mmCIF file of C-alpha atoms in Angstrom:
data_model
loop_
_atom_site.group_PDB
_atom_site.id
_atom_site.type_symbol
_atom_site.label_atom_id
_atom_site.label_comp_id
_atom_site.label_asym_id
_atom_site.label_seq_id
_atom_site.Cartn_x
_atom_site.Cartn_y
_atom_site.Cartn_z
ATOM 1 C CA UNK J 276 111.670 107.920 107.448
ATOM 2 C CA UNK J 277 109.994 106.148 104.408
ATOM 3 C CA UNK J 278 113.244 104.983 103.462
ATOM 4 C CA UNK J 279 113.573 102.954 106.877
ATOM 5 C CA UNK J 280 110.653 102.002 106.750
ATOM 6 C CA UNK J 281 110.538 100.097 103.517
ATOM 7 C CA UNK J 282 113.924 98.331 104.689
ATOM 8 C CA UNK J 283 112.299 97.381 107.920
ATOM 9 C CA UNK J 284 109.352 95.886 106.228
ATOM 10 C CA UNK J 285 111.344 94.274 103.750
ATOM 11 C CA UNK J 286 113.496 92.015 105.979
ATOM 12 C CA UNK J 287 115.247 89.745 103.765
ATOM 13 C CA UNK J 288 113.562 89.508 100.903
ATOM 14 C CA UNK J 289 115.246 91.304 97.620
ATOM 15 C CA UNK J 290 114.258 94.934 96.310
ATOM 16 C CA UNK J 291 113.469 93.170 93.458
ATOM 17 C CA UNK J 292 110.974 90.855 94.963
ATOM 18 C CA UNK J 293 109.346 93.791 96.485
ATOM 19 C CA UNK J 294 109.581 96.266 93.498
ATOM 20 C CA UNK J 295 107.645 93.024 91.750
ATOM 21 C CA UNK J 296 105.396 93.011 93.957
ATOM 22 C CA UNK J 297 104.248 95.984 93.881
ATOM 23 C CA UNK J 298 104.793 97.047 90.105
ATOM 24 C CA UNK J 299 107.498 98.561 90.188
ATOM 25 C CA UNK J 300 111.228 98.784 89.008
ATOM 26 C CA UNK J 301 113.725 97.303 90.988
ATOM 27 C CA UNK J 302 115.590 101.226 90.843
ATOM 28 C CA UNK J 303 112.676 102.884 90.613
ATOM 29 C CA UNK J 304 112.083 101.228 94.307
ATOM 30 C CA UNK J 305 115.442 101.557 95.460
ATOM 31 C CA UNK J 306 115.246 105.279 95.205
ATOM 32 C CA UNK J 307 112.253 105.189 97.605
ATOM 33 C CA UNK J 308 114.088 103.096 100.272
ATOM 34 C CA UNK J 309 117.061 105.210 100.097
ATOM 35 C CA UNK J 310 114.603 108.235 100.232
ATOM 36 C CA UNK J 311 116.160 109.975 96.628
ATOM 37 C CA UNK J 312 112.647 110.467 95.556
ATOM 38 C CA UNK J 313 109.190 110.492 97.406
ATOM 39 C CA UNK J 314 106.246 108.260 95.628
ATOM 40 C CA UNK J 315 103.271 109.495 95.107
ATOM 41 C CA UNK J 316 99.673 108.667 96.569
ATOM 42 C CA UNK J 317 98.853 105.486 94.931
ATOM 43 C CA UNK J 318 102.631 103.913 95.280
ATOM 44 C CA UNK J 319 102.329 104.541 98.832
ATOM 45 C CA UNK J 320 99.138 103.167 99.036
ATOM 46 C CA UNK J 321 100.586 99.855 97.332
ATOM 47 C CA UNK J 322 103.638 100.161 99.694
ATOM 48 C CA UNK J 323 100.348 100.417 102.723
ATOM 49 C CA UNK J 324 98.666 97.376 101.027
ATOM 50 C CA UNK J 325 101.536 94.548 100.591
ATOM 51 C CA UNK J 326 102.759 95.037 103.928
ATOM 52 C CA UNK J 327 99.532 95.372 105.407
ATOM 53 C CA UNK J 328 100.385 98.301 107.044
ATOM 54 C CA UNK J 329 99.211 102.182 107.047
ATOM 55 C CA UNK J 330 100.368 104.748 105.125
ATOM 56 C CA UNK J 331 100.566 106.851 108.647
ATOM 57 C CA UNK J 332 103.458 104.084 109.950
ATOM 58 C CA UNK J 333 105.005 104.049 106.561
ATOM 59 C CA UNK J 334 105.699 107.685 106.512
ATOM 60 C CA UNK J 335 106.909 108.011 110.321
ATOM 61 C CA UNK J 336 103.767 109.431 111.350
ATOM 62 C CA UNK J 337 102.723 107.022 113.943
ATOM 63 C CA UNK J 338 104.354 103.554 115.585
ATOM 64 C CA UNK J 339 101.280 101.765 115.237
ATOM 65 C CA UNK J 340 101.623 99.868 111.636
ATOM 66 C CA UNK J 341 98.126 99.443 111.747
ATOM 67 C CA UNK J 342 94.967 100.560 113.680
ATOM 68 C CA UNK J 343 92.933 98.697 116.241
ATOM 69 C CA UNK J 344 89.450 97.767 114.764
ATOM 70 C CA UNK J 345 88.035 100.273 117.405
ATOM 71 C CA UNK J 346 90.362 103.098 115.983
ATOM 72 C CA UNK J 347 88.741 102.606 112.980
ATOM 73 C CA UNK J 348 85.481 102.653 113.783
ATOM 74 C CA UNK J 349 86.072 105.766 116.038
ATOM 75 C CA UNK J 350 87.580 107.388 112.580
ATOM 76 C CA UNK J 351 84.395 106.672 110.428
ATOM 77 C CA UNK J 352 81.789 107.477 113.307
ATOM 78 C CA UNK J 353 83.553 110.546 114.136
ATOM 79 C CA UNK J 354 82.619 113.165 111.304
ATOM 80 C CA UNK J 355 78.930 111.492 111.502
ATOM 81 C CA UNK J 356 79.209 112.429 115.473
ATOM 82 C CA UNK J 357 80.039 115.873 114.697
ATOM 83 C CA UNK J 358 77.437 116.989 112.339
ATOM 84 C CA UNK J 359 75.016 115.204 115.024
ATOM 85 C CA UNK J 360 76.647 117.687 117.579
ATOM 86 C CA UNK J 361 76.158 120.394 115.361
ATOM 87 C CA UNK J 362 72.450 120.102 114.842
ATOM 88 C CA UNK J 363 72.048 119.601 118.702
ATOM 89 C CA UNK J 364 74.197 122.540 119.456
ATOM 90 C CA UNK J 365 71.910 124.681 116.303
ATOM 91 C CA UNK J 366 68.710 123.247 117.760
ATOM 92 C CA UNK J 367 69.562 124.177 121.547
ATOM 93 C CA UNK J 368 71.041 127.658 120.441
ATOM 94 C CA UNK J 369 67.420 128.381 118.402
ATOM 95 C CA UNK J 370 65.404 127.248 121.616
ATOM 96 C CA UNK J 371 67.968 129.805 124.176
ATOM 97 C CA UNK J 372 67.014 132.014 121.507
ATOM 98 C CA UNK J 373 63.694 131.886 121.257
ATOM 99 C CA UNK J 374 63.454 131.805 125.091
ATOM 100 C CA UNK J 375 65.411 134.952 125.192
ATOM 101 C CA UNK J 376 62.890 136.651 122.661
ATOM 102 C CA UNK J 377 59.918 135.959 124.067
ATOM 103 C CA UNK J 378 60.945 136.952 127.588
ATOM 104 C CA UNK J 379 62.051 140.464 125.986
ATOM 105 C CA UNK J 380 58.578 141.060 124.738
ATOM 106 C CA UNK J 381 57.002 139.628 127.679
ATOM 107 C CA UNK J 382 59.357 141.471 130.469
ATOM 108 C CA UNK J 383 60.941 143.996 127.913
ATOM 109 C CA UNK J 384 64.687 142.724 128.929
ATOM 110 C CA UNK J 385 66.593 139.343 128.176
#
């Protein structure tokens, strides 16, 4: 799917032009578009960065070739979001808790 990709993205300008571009040979990139070999991290992320697209869409992961500002903000929010739900789901589960304790002692059953 890289492989396609890369053409795709490419249009009509050369390998060579691209493999330039992104500092690389003009084999060593031709290997990648006809998927013989698989680049690593950072050559993908130069791949992402020239076309201005993500490294999700180059590897057939999603359609989208990039996200929607909102997306993106969801992404970065979202672990933050989850440690808040943590310490409200903690704090809640300590109150029940406590609750339950100090009906036992007061009733002598939860």
């Amino acid at each position: 799917m890289l492989g396609k990709n890369l053409k795709n993205l490419r249009g009509k300008r050369t390998q060579e032009e691209i493999a330039k571009a992104v500092g690389l040979s003009r084999a060593r990139y031709a290997h990648y578009e006809n998927d013989i070999r698989e680049p690593d991290l950072e050559t993908l992320e130069r791949f992402a960065d020239f076309f201005d697209v993500s490294i999700d869409y180059l590897l057939g992961r999603t359609e989208k070739q990039k996200l929607a500002p909102q997306e993106e903000a969801d992404l970065t929010f979202k672990p933050l979001l989850t440690v808040q739900n943590y310490r409200s789901f903690t704090k809640n589960f300590l109150i029940r808790k406590k609750r339950q304790l100090r009906d036992y002692v007061t009733f002598g059953k939860f």
